[in-house]
Coordinates of C-alpha atoms and ligand atoms in Angstrom, one line a residue:
M9 CA 23.5 -3.4 -13.9
V10 CA 21.7 -5.6 -11.4
V11 CA 18.2 -4.3 -10.8
I12 CA 16.3 -5.3 -7.7
A13 CA 12.8 -4.2 -6.7
V14 CA 11.3 -3.4 -3.3
I15 CA 7.6 -2.6 -3.5
L16 CA 5.1 -1.3 -0.9
L17 CA 1.5 -1.9 -1.7
F18 CA -0.7 0.2 0.5
I19 CA -4.3 -0.9 0.4
D20 CA -6.8 1.2 2.3
G21 CA -9.5 -0.3 4.6
V22 CA -8.7 -4.0 4.5
G23 CA -8.6 -5.8 7.9
L24 CA -8.2 -9.5 8.7
G25 CA -11.8 -10.6 9.3
E26 CA -13.6 -13.9 9.6
E27 CA -14.2 -16.6 7.1
K28 CA -17.9 -15.5 6.8
A29 CA -20.3 -14.5 4.0
Y30 CA -20.1 -10.9 5.1
N31 CA -16.3 -10.8 4.4
P32 CA -15.8 -10.3 0.6
W33 CA -12.1 -11.2 1.0
A34 CA -13.2 -14.7 2.1
S35 CA -16.5 -15.1 0.3
L36 CA -15.4 -13.9 -3.1
S37 CA -12.9 -15.8 -5.3
T38 CA -9.3 -14.8 -4.7
P39 CA -7.4 -17.5 -6.6
H40 CA -4.0 -15.7 -6.6
L41 CA -4.1 -14.7 -2.9
N42 CA -5.2 -18.2 -2.0
G43 CA -2.5 -19.7 -4.2
F44 CA 0.4 -18.2 -2.3
L45 CA -1.3 -17.9 1.1
G46 CA -2.8 -21.4 1.1
G47 CA -6.1 -19.8 2.3
S48 CA -8.0 -16.6 2.0
L49 CA -7.1 -13.3 3.6
V50 CA -8.7 -13.9 7.0
H51 CA -7.4 -13.9 10.6
Q52 CA -7.3 -17.7 10.8
T53 CA -4.5 -17.6 8.2
T54 CA -2.4 -15.0 10.0
Q55 CA 0.9 -15.7 11.5
I56 CA 1.5 -18.2 8.7
K57 CA 4.6 -19.0 6.8
G58 CA 3.2 -19.8 3.3
R59 CA 5.0 -21.4 0.5
R60 CA 8.6 -20.1 -0.3
G61 CA 9.3 -16.7 1.0
I62 CA 5.9 -15.7 2.2
A63 CA 4.9 -14.4 5.6
L64 CA 1.5 -13.0 6.6
L65 CA 1.6 -11.2 9.9
S66 CA -1.2 -9.5 11.8
A67 CA -0.6 -5.8 12.6
N68 CA -2.5 -3.8 15.2
P69 CA -3.7 -0.4 13.7
S70 CA -5.0 0.9 17.1
M71 CA -1.5 2.0 18.2
G72 CA -2.6 2.1 21.9
L73 CA -5.4 4.6 21.3
A74 CA -9.1 4.1 21.9
G75 CA -11.7 4.3 19.2
L76 CA -11.8 3.2 15.6
P77 CA -8.5 3.5 13.7
Q78 CA -8.6 6.1 10.9
S79 CA -6.9 6.8 7.6
A80 CA -4.9 10.0 8.2
T81 CA -3.1 8.9 11.3
G82 CA -2.9 5.2 10.1
Q83 CA -1.2 6.3 6.8
A84 CA 0.9 8.8 8.7
T85 CA 2.3 6.0 10.8
I86 CA 2.9 3.7 7.8
F87 CA 4.7 6.4 5.9
T88 CA 6.8 7.7 8.9
G89 CA 7.4 4.7 11.2
R90 CA 6.2 6.8 14.1
N91 CA 3.0 6.5 16.2
A92 CA 0.8 9.2 14.7
P93 CA -2.4 8.6 16.7
Q94 CA -0.3 8.9 19.9
A95 CA 1.4 12.1 18.7
M96 CA -1.9 13.7 17.7
G97 CA -3.8 12.3 20.8
A98 CA -6.5 10.6 18.6
H99 CA -7.2 8.7 15.5
Q100 CA -7.8 11.3 12.7
S101 CA -9.6 10.6 9.4
G102 CA -9.6 11.9 5.9
F103 CA -7.2 14.5 4.7
P104 CA -4.7 15.4 7.4
F105 CA -5.1 18.6 9.4
R106 CA -2.2 21.0 9.2
R107 CA -0.6 19.7 12.5
L108 CA -0.5 16.1 11.3
R109 CA 0.6 17.1 7.8
E110 CA 3.5 19.0 9.1
W111 CA 4.4 16.1 11.4
V112 CA 4.5 13.8 8.3
E113 CA 6.4 16.3 6.3
Q114 CA 9.2 16.6 8.9
D115 CA 10.4 13.1 8.5
N116 CA 9.0 10.2 6.5
I117 CA 10.0 7.1 4.5
Y118 CA 11.1 9.2 1.5
H119 CA 13.4 11.3 3.7
Q120 CA 14.6 8.1 5.4
F121 CA 15.5 6.6 2.1
A122 CA 17.2 9.8 0.9
H123 CA 19.3 10.0 4.1
R124 CA 20.6 6.5 3.3
E125 CA 21.4 7.4 -0.3
M126 CA 18.5 5.3 -1.6
T127 CA 15.8 6.4 -3.9
A128 CA 12.0 6.0 -3.6
A129 CA 9.1 6.6 -5.9
F130 CA 5.4 7.1 -5.5
A131 CA 3.8 5.2 -8.5
N132 CA 0.3 6.8 -8.4
S133 CA -0.5 9.4 -11.0
Y134 CA -2.4 12.6 -10.4
T135 CA -4.9 14.3 -12.6
R136 CA -4.6 17.9 -13.8
E137 CA -7.5 18.7 -11.6
F138 CA -5.5 17.6 -8.6
F139 CA -2.6 20.0 -9.4
E140 CA -5.0 22.9 -9.9
R141 CA -6.9 22.2 -6.7
S142 CA -3.9 21.6 -4.5
A143 CA -2.3 24.8 -5.7
T144 CA -5.2 26.8 -4.3
K145 CA -6.5 24.7 -1.4
K146 CA -3.6 24.1 0.9
G147 CA -5.0 21.5 3.2
W148 CA -6.5 19.3 0.5
I149 CA -3.7 16.8 0.0
S150 CA -3.6 13.3 1.4
T151 CA -1.0 12.0 3.9
S152 CA 0.8 9.9 1.2
T153 CA 0.9 12.9 -1.2
A154 CA 2.2 15.2 1.6
A155 CA 4.9 12.7 2.4
A156 CA 6.2 12.3 -1.2
R157 CA 5.9 16.0 -1.9
S158 CA 7.9 17.0 1.2
A159 CA 10.9 15.0 0.1
G160 CA 10.8 16.5 -3.4
I161 CA 9.5 13.3 -5.0
P162 CA 8.0 14.3 -8.3
L163 CA 4.3 13.5 -8.5
R164 CA 3.4 11.6 -11.6
T165 CA 1.1 13.0 -14.2
G166 CA -1.3 11.7 -16.9
E167 CA 1.5 11.9 -19.3
D168 CA 3.5 9.4 -17.1
L169 CA 0.4 7.2 -16.8
F170 CA -0.2 6.9 -20.5
A171 CA 3.5 6.2 -21.1
G172 CA 3.3 3.3 -18.6
R173 CA 5.5 5.2 -16.0
A174 CA 2.8 5.4 -13.4
V175 CA -0.1 3.3 -12.1
Y176 CA -3.5 4.8 -11.6
H177 CA -5.0 4.4 -8.0
D178 CA -7.7 2.0 -9.3
L179 CA -5.1 0.0 -11.3
T180 CA -7.2 -0.3 -14.5
R181 CA -8.1 3.4 -15.1
H182 CA -11.8 2.6 -15.1
T183 CA -12.7 5.5 -12.8
L184 CA -10.6 7.8 -15.0
K185 CA -12.5 6.7 -18.1
R186 CA -15.7 7.8 -16.5
V187 CA -14.4 11.4 -16.5
I188 CA -12.4 11.2 -19.7
P189 CA -14.2 8.7 -22.1
E190 CA -11.2 8.5 -24.5
V191 CA -9.1 6.8 -21.9
E192 CA -8.5 3.2 -22.6
T193 CA -8.7 0.9 -19.6
I194 CA -5.9 -1.7 -19.0
T195 CA -6.0 -5.0 -17.2
P196 CA -4.8 -5.5 -13.6
E197 CA -1.9 -7.6 -15.1
E198 CA -0.8 -4.7 -17.3
A199 CA -0.9 -2.4 -14.2
A200 CA 1.3 -4.9 -12.4
G201 CA 3.7 -4.9 -15.3
H202 CA 4.0 -1.1 -15.2
L203 CA 4.6 -1.1 -11.4
F204 CA 7.2 -3.8 -11.7
D205 CA 9.1 -1.9 -14.5
L206 CA 9.0 1.2 -12.4
A207 CA 10.4 -0.7 -9.4
Q208 CA 13.5 -1.6 -11.3
K209 CA 14.6 2.1 -11.4
V210 CA 14.5 3.0 -7.7
D211 CA 15.2 1.3 -4.3
L212 CA 11.6 1.6 -3.2
T213 CA 8.3 1.9 -5.1
I214 CA 5.0 2.7 -3.4
H215 CA 1.5 2.2 -4.7
E216 CA -1.7 3.3 -2.9
Y217 CA -5.1 1.8 -3.6
F218 CA -8.2 3.1 -1.8
L219 CA -11.4 1.8 -3.6
S220 CA -11.4 -1.0 -1.0
D221 CA -12.1 1.6 1.8
L222 CA -14.7 3.4 -0.4
A223 CA -16.6 0.2 -1.2
G224 CA -16.7 -0.7 2.5
H225 CA -18.1 2.7 3.5
R226 CA -20.7 2.6 0.8
Q227 CA -21.4 -1.1 1.4
D228 CA -21.3 -1.3 -2.4
E229 CA -21.2 -5.0 -3.4
T230 CA -20.7 -4.4 -7.1
L231 CA -17.7 -2.1 -6.5
M232 CA -16.4 -4.6 -3.9
Q233 CA -16.5 -7.4 -6.4
K234 CA -14.4 -5.4 -8.8
V235 CA -12.0 -4.4 -6.0
V236 CA -11.4 -8.0 -5.0
E237 CA -11.1 -9.4 -8.5
D238 CA -8.8 -6.6 -9.8
Y239 CA -6.6 -6.5 -6.7
D240 CA -6.2 -10.3 -6.6
R241 CA -5.3 -10.4 -10.3
F242 CA -2.9 -7.4 -9.8
L243 CA -1.2 -9.0 -6.8
G244 CA -1.0 -12.4 -8.5
S245 CA 0.7 -10.9 -11.6
L246 CA 3.1 -8.9 -9.5
V247 CA 4.1 -11.9 -7.4
E248 CA 4.6 -13.9 -10.5
R249 CA 7.1 -11.3 -11.8
L250 CA 9.1 -11.1 -8.6
R251 CA 12.6 -12.7 -8.7
R252 CA 14.4 -14.2 -5.7
E253 CA 16.1 -10.9 -4.8
D254 CA 12.9 -8.8 -5.0
A255 CA 10.7 -8.0 -2.0
L256 CA 7.0 -7.0 -1.7
V257 CA 5.2 -5.7 1.3
L258 CA 1.5 -5.2 1.5
V259 CA -0.2 -3.4 4.4
S260 CA -3.5 -1.6 5.2
D261 CA -4.2 1.3 7.6
H262 CA -7.3 -0.2 9.3
G263 CA -10.1 -2.6 8.7
N264 CA -13.3 -1.8 6.9
S265 CA -14.1 -3.8 3.7
E266 CA -13.7 -7.2 5.4
D267 CA -16.9 -6.6 7.3
F268 CA -19.8 -5.7 5.0
R269 CA -22.3 -5.7 7.9
V270 CA -21.0 -2.2 8.9
S271 CA -20.2 0.9 6.8
T272 CA -17.6 2.1 9.3
H273 CA -14.0 1.0 9.9
T274 CA -13.5 -2.0 12.2
M275 CA -11.3 -2.8 15.2
N276 CA -9.7 -5.8 13.3
H277 CA -6.0 -6.1 12.8
V278 CA -4.6 -5.6 9.3
P279 CA -2.5 -7.8 7.1
L280 CA 1.2 -7.3 6.9
L281 CA 2.2 -9.5 4.0
I282 CA 5.9 -9.9 3.3
I283 CA 7.1 -11.7 0.1
G284 CA 10.7 -12.3 -0.6
S285 CA 13.7 -14.2 0.6
E286 CA 13.8 -12.4 4.0
A287 CA 10.1 -13.2 4.8
E288 CA 10.7 -16.3 6.8
K289 CA 13.6 -14.7 8.8
I290 CA 11.4 -11.7 9.7
Y291 CA 8.5 -14.1 10.5
D292 CA 10.7 -15.9 13.0
E293 CA 11.9 -12.6 14.6
W294 CA 8.5 -11.0 14.9
T295 CA 6.1 -13.9 15.5
D296 CA 6.0 -13.4 19.3
Q297 CA 5.9 -9.6 19.1
S298 CA 2.8 -7.5 19.0
I299 CA 3.3 -5.8 15.6
D300 CA 1.7 -2.5 14.7
L301 CA 1.9 0.0 11.8
T302 CA 5.2 1.5 13.1
Y303 CA 6.9 -1.6 11.9
V304 CA 6.4 -0.9 8.2
A305 CA 8.8 1.9 7.4
P306 CA 11.8 0.3 9.2
L307 CA 11.0 -3.0 7.4
L308 CA 11.2 -1.3 4.0
I309 CA 14.6 0.2 4.9
R310 CA 15.8 -3.2 6.0
L311 CA 14.6 -4.9 2.9
A312 CA 16.1 -2.2 0.6
E313 CA 19.4 -2.2 2.5
V314 CA 19.7 -6.0 2.3
R315 CA 19.2 -5.7 -1.5
K316 CA 21.6 -2.7 -1.8
H317 CA 24.2 -4.8 0.0
K318 CA 23.6 -7.8 -2.3
K319 CA 23.5 -5.6 -5.3
G320 CA 26.9 -4.1 -4.4
G321 CA 28.3 -7.5 -3.8
L322 CA 27.1 -8.7 -7.1
E323 CA 28.4 -5.7 -9.0
H324 CA 31.8 -5.9 -7.4
G325 CA 32.0 -9.7 -7.4
Ligands
ZN425 ZN1 -12.3 5.0 5.6

């Protein structure tokens, strides 16, 4: 059987900032990102066609609404392909209110894949505490959890995690070890291996990382150093594993960590990084358009359908 991977990496609170000391994505070392982008993750390097099959586009997270872009509506847009701030009348932060949650549950990327007879998985694992709390406090779940759960996507557990069938939100499990000291941490490269293996089994695999947003809000330089190093290593290892037919998309919901002068989100655009054989074609089609977060879900469907088609062709040929 021909196995082909399409991966969405969602990283919270990473905008395209300036090449300045206050931007950790520019001032700290990111050898892997720089290796394939030909420069650091800043706005000067946007709209570039990097080396073989790499496109970095700049996406507007404001979605036509005033004020700072926020997580709940930003993620809702990424996971549905519809303009959530416009539907709600404002940018909304944190865990979604009931109206937004129901709006996400109606239709989202998981439903959209299922309608096309394609499968999708959410790679993050949840702790037992999560299952206990979400059973009693109805409004507590995040947008990404609501989206997966509404389509009957099974949420991964600690058992999945320790068997290598899930990836912890922090990649290396170091935050889990603080709560459960027996937990052994893994390297970002091992986390990339687990995600890549998972991605062979379904048409779309999604991972969500949010320590970047947390580090930005806290203006925590120590945490941010770990975020940048871990994520760069994870991404580097994942990209190294990709084969010609595979595709990887990375996107954020709003800026934050790229400007350590402020503890709030920013108005900066966010990176939409596309890696795969379609990247240059998409770059050529989109380069004159003003891209926003509604582009992500249709892009994932397109990438998976190209691959499904190729896969079918290979299997039958
Ligand atoms: Zn935030």
